[in-house]
XYZ file of C-alpha atoms in Angstrom:
370
model
C 118.313 51.201 -8.546
C 117.851 49.511 -11.903
C 120.378 49.014 -14.673
C 119.025 48.884 -18.202
C 120.653 46.758 -20.863
C 123.761 48.489 -22.147
C 124.165 50.691 -19.086
C 127.214 50.421 -16.839
C 126.998 51.688 -13.292
C 130.006 53.434 -11.816
C 130.524 55.418 -8.598
C 130.847 59.186 -8.586
C 132.776 60.993 -5.861
C 130.449 63.931 -5.327
C 127.030 65.300 -6.183
C 127.824 68.725 -4.782
C 125.619 67.973 -1.790
C 127.626 70.169 0.564
C 126.276 73.466 -0.746
C 123.089 72.472 -2.528
C 120.106 70.638 -1.021
C 118.283 67.885 -2.850
C 114.596 67.286 -3.305
C 112.378 64.316 -4.013
C 109.020 64.026 -5.732
C 106.250 61.644 -4.823
C 103.163 62.118 -6.965
C 102.346 65.767 -6.262
C 105.190 66.299 -3.794
C 108.931 66.671 -3.447
C 111.082 65.413 -0.600
C 114.755 66.390 -0.237
C 117.636 64.162 0.735
C 120.831 65.447 2.288
C 122.713 62.180 1.902
C 122.019 59.889 -1.005
C 124.507 57.159 -1.844
C 123.923 56.406 -5.507
C 125.705 55.390 -8.648
C 125.603 57.038 -12.033
C 124.252 55.172 -15.020
C 126.440 55.755 -18.027
C 127.017 54.081 -21.357
C 128.491 54.443 -24.768
C 125.825 56.184 -26.771
C 125.261 57.481 -30.232
C 125.556 61.152 -30.957
C 124.511 63.151 -33.991
C 127.247 65.035 -35.789
C 126.935 68.410 -37.483
C 123.459 69.412 -38.589
C 122.916 69.082 -42.294
C 121.429 71.769 -44.455
C 117.676 72.208 -44.236
C 117.285 70.480 -47.592
C 118.426 67.182 -46.105
C 115.601 64.975 -44.881
C 115.249 64.472 -41.103
C 115.921 60.749 -41.478
C 119.362 61.574 -42.905
C 120.235 64.283 -40.409
C 121.606 62.029 -37.675
C 124.920 60.354 -38.548
C 125.964 58.349 -35.456
C 129.301 57.950 -33.786
C 130.040 56.418 -30.397
C 130.755 58.781 -27.505
C 130.089 58.950 -23.784
C 126.848 60.873 -23.537
C 124.643 61.966 -20.677
C 121.412 63.905 -20.353
C 120.150 66.774 -18.218
C 116.873 68.558 -17.429
C 117.071 72.121 -18.738
C 113.509 73.444 -18.963
C 110.049 72.873 -17.524
C 106.505 74.155 -17.891
C 102.953 73.390 -16.785
C 99.344 74.242 -17.531
C 95.994 73.720 -15.792
C 92.371 74.272 -16.846
C 90.651 77.516 -15.846
C 87.716 75.791 -14.150
C 88.414 75.177 -10.465
C 86.172 72.817 -8.495
C 86.336 73.209 -4.722
C 85.328 70.735 -2.056
C 82.295 72.900 -1.379
C 81.310 72.562 -5.039
C 81.480 68.780 -4.753
C 79.384 68.894 -1.591
C 76.530 70.148 -3.762
C 76.446 67.002 -5.894
C 77.580 64.220 -3.510
C 77.231 63.623 0.210
C 80.490 65.100 1.469
C 82.013 68.266 2.921
C 85.167 70.333 2.714
C 86.236 69.072 6.144
C 85.600 65.415 5.275
C 87.665 65.625 2.073
C 90.516 67.775 3.352
C 91.043 65.736 6.532
C 91.169 62.421 4.650
C 93.044 63.478 1.522
C 94.597 66.914 1.999
C 92.813 68.074 -1.168
C 90.815 71.313 -1.238
C 90.570 72.159 -4.950
C 91.092 70.575 -8.348
C 91.093 71.856 -11.955
C 88.793 70.296 -14.558
C 88.628 70.604 -18.350
C 85.408 72.205 -19.551
C 83.728 73.437 -22.703
C 85.911 73.120 -25.779
C 89.147 72.708 -23.785
C 91.216 69.674 -24.692
C 94.094 67.880 -22.998
C 96.250 68.430 -26.077
C 95.898 72.176 -25.584
C 97.190 71.935 -22.016
C 100.080 69.749 -23.139
C 101.071 72.206 -25.864
C 100.982 75.124 -23.423
C 103.191 73.278 -20.932
C 105.581 72.208 -23.689
C 105.962 75.755 -25.020
C 106.881 77.001 -21.544
C 109.486 74.255 -21.167
C 111.039 75.091 -24.537
C 111.063 78.777 -23.678
C 112.860 78.170 -20.370
C 115.379 75.874 -22.081
C 115.833 78.381 -24.937
C 115.276 75.602 -27.474
C 113.485 76.186 -30.782
C 110.694 73.711 -31.682
C 112.636 72.836 -34.842
C 115.462 71.529 -32.660
C 113.220 69.003 -30.864
C 114.137 65.437 -31.863
C 111.422 63.546 -29.981
C 108.118 64.217 -28.220
C 106.973 61.781 -25.530
C 103.377 62.264 -24.360
C 102.848 60.407 -21.070
C 99.087 60.051 -20.657
C 96.317 57.537 -20.032
C 93.612 59.896 -21.322
C 94.605 61.031 -24.846
C 92.254 63.089 -27.001
C 92.737 60.497 -29.755
C 92.565 56.729 -29.284
C 95.714 56.403 -31.398
C 97.678 58.920 -29.347
C 98.051 62.681 -28.937
C 101.819 63.163 -29.272
C 101.819 63.787 -33.061
C 99.198 66.520 -32.637
C 101.385 68.185 -30.007
C 104.339 68.017 -32.381
C 102.237 69.680 -35.079
C 100.911 72.395 -32.748
C 104.437 73.247 -31.585
C 105.474 73.837 -35.193
C 108.224 71.212 -35.375
C 108.955 71.393 -39.095
C 111.437 68.489 -39.207
C 108.692 65.989 -38.321
C 110.411 64.519 -35.251
C 109.150 61.239 -33.838
C 106.263 61.649 -31.380
C 104.453 58.914 -29.481
C 102.413 58.265 -26.328
C 103.415 56.380 -23.172
C 100.589 54.914 -21.066
C 101.471 54.189 -17.440
C 99.047 56.302 -15.385
C 100.651 58.024 -12.372
C 104.092 56.575 -13.090
C 103.978 57.645 -16.739
C 106.192 60.703 -16.362
C 108.932 58.714 -14.624
C 108.869 56.219 -17.494
C 109.029 59.153 -19.889
C 112.189 60.515 -18.251
C 113.910 57.132 -18.411
C 112.787 56.646 -22.022
C 114.169 60.071 -22.929
C 117.533 59.134 -21.391
C 117.619 55.899 -23.387
C 116.878 57.728 -26.645
C 119.612 60.265 -25.930
C 122.258 57.825 -24.705
C 121.573 55.108 -27.251
C 119.919 56.856 -30.165
C 121.789 60.088 -30.685
C 118.839 62.346 -29.872
C 119.712 65.840 -28.692
C 116.475 67.380 -27.333
C 113.620 65.248 -26.014
C 110.377 66.805 -24.819
C 108.732 64.748 -22.054
C 105.129 65.695 -21.266
C 102.962 64.307 -18.476
C 99.286 65.146 -18.975
C 95.984 63.616 -17.946
C 92.291 64.496 -17.844
C 90.928 61.887 -15.456
C 87.792 64.006 -14.972
C 86.520 62.343 -18.173
C 86.487 58.967 -16.443
C 85.338 59.912 -12.952
C 81.944 58.866 -11.617
C 80.823 62.220 -10.226
C 78.241 60.474 -8.057
C 80.896 58.385 -6.263
C 82.369 60.418 -3.427
C 85.136 57.849 -2.959
C 86.773 58.737 -6.294
C 85.379 62.040 -7.577
C 87.060 63.955 -4.735
C 90.532 62.766 -5.710
C 91.273 63.621 -9.315
C 92.022 66.724 -11.357
C 93.317 67.635 -14.824
C 96.696 69.170 -15.687
C 99.806 69.003 -17.865
C 103.517 69.393 -17.158
C 106.564 69.165 -19.402
C 110.345 68.900 -19.174
C 112.991 69.343 -21.875
C 115.683 66.665 -21.522
C 118.885 67.571 -23.376
C 122.001 65.647 -24.335
C 125.233 66.592 -22.582
C 128.725 65.313 -21.979
C 128.833 62.129 -19.927
C 130.619 63.909 -17.097
C 127.590 66.238 -16.716
C 124.992 63.457 -16.726
C 121.989 64.395 -14.608
C 120.083 61.105 -14.480
C 121.746 59.150 -11.693
C 119.504 56.162 -11.074
C 116.058 54.686 -11.708
C 113.846 51.779 -10.663
C 110.809 50.638 -12.696
C 108.322 47.799 -12.109
C 104.875 46.466 -13.048
C 102.484 43.897 -11.556
C 99.427 42.914 -13.600
C 97.917 41.183 -10.587
C 97.196 44.619 -9.186
C 94.835 45.658 -11.972
C 91.883 44.787 -9.737
C 92.784 47.624 -7.399
C 92.669 50.449 -9.938
C 91.317 50.325 -13.493
C 88.997 51.774 -16.115
C 88.058 48.814 -18.277
C 86.779 48.820 -21.849
C 83.123 47.840 -22.050
C 80.602 47.183 -24.817
C 78.019 49.785 -25.652
C 74.767 48.223 -24.400
C 72.683 50.141 -26.958
C 74.435 48.470 -29.885
C 72.651 45.137 -29.473
C 69.420 46.550 -30.885
C 71.067 46.778 -34.304
C 71.379 42.998 -34.473
C 73.568 41.039 -36.866
C 71.028 40.624 -39.710
C 71.300 36.897 -39.167
C 74.736 36.722 -40.784
C 77.305 35.817 -38.142
C 76.742 35.394 -34.417
C 78.133 38.293 -32.372
C 79.093 40.200 -35.506
C 79.580 43.066 -36.088
C 81.184 43.648 -32.673
C 79.683 46.257 -30.388
C 81.274 49.642 -30.091
C 83.363 50.011 -26.930
C 83.824 52.755 -24.401
C 85.614 52.915 -21.055
C 84.099 52.563 -17.632
C 84.560 55.150 -14.915
C 87.616 54.759 -12.712
C 87.236 51.803 -10.377
C 89.395 51.917 -7.270
C 89.608 49.357 -4.507
C 91.671 50.613 -1.614
C 92.447 53.652 0.489
C 92.302 57.135 -0.992
C 95.497 58.517 -2.502
C 96.278 61.466 -0.265
C 98.732 63.813 1.419
C 99.287 61.246 4.166
C 101.141 59.026 1.692
C 103.614 61.808 0.933
C 104.001 62.594 4.628
C 104.558 58.922 5.475
C 107.288 58.566 2.845
C 109.050 61.687 4.122
C 108.856 60.450 7.714
C 110.188 57.023 6.828
C 113.144 58.575 5.004
C 113.768 61.073 7.824
C 113.118 64.033 5.544
C 112.087 67.244 7.369
C 108.640 68.590 6.386
C 110.038 71.908 5.175
C 111.940 70.046 2.476
C 108.808 68.412 1.069
C 107.001 70.346 -1.651
C 103.408 69.293 -2.333
C 100.671 70.933 -4.402
C 98.097 68.197 -3.831
C 95.796 70.590 -1.948
C 95.419 72.827 -4.996
C 95.179 70.263 -7.801
C 94.340 66.821 -6.415
C 95.798 63.745 -8.111
C 96.616 64.707 -11.706
C 98.119 61.319 -12.606
C 101.017 61.624 -15.081
C 101.006 65.416 -14.680
C 101.548 65.330 -10.898
C 105.351 65.239 -10.881
C 106.104 67.748 -13.689
C 103.412 70.113 -12.396
C 104.949 70.140 -8.907
C 108.450 70.396 -10.367
C 107.559 73.402 -12.521
C 106.035 75.276 -9.589
C 109.062 74.487 -7.419
C 111.532 75.648 -10.076
C 109.680 78.873 -10.846
C 109.289 79.687 -7.146
C 113.008 79.177 -6.516
C 112.570 76.163 -4.238
C 114.441 74.014 -6.761
C 117.530 75.523 -8.356
C 120.224 74.413 -10.779
C 122.328 71.667 -9.216
C 119.657 70.393 -6.826
C 119.158 66.633 -6.697
C 115.556 65.444 -7.058
C 114.008 62.097 -6.219
C 110.739 61.441 -8.061
C 108.388 58.488 -7.618
C 105.061 57.535 -9.164
C 102.717 54.644 -8.398
C 99.577 53.975 -10.389
C 97.244 51.814 -12.406
C 98.495 48.723 -14.132
C 99.897 48.401 -11.564
C 103.064 50.259 -12.513
C 105.535 52.133 -10.355
C 108.839 53.843 -10.822
C 111.338 56.164 -9.198
C 114.200 58.239 -10.517
C 117.031 60.350 -9.112
C 117.943 63.339 -11.272
C 119.740 66.641 -11.015
C 117.981 69.808 -12.097
C 119.888 71.945 -14.591
């Protein structure tokens, strides 16, 4: 568990575990926990008072006062591309087979963006579904967090999502880059904005299109990744109803060598020359390399191993890895949305989510749904 600056941890007597099971998420999977001894993170936060008339500018619409404030997850949504690529499809372009891939990774299909489809479109679709479930109007959204490592725009995609949703008050929108752990960071960031900034409704989106950076001739990586988007609406609530119990976040730059997609110079630019003015000027245009991974494949066995180590029965682990592959920042919200809509996760259930990815970055969080 990690305590952020300004947060005070205090014990809670009950999480209603007697009648409601709890689930955990690891990348594309959930694992439930019957007994979790945790502490609630709470703090004195800033809350907005009455909404001003529409004529008042958004920057003036939040007059703070100190109260005990919590946050809860009240809506979710997801979206995937229409194009599905099976293991048999991959076997036509690289030396592999359905059996070879499924045995080693647990993956059988993945979705890939094609044609004029864009990641922003998937993110908007997922966000609309989350708002609809939460019964929150786009104009009531105070913040949009786009967790992605593959934005449509170098400068970030969150503002375009805000525009597409029709948020007329121009709420803040920005991107968070942390690969597979991005969504976990987004949830914690949303809680900080709510508890310490007076925000009421924060839209957290996890979306990635790693197919853009996959070497489709490398069977070691092309079999693993897919594209998707998932979203959650995090809403302010009374401190006694707080649904974010604990979190743990870390990074280790030494691990970059194991998983990266580095910027590289465009080799065709050198023919333009520098006209004899300044050496190495103008600089060459840059692009990104394909995903470079040094290590074992990310696969279903990782989820199974975590569940076994924590003594979690298999029937309490929800995984959609077989259908979508590794969708990076979208993995957790995509699995969560399917679990909620299928009835596997219901209001009051406790969820443990964990993500580990490039950077290296990793994080885990314990939350209550609803």
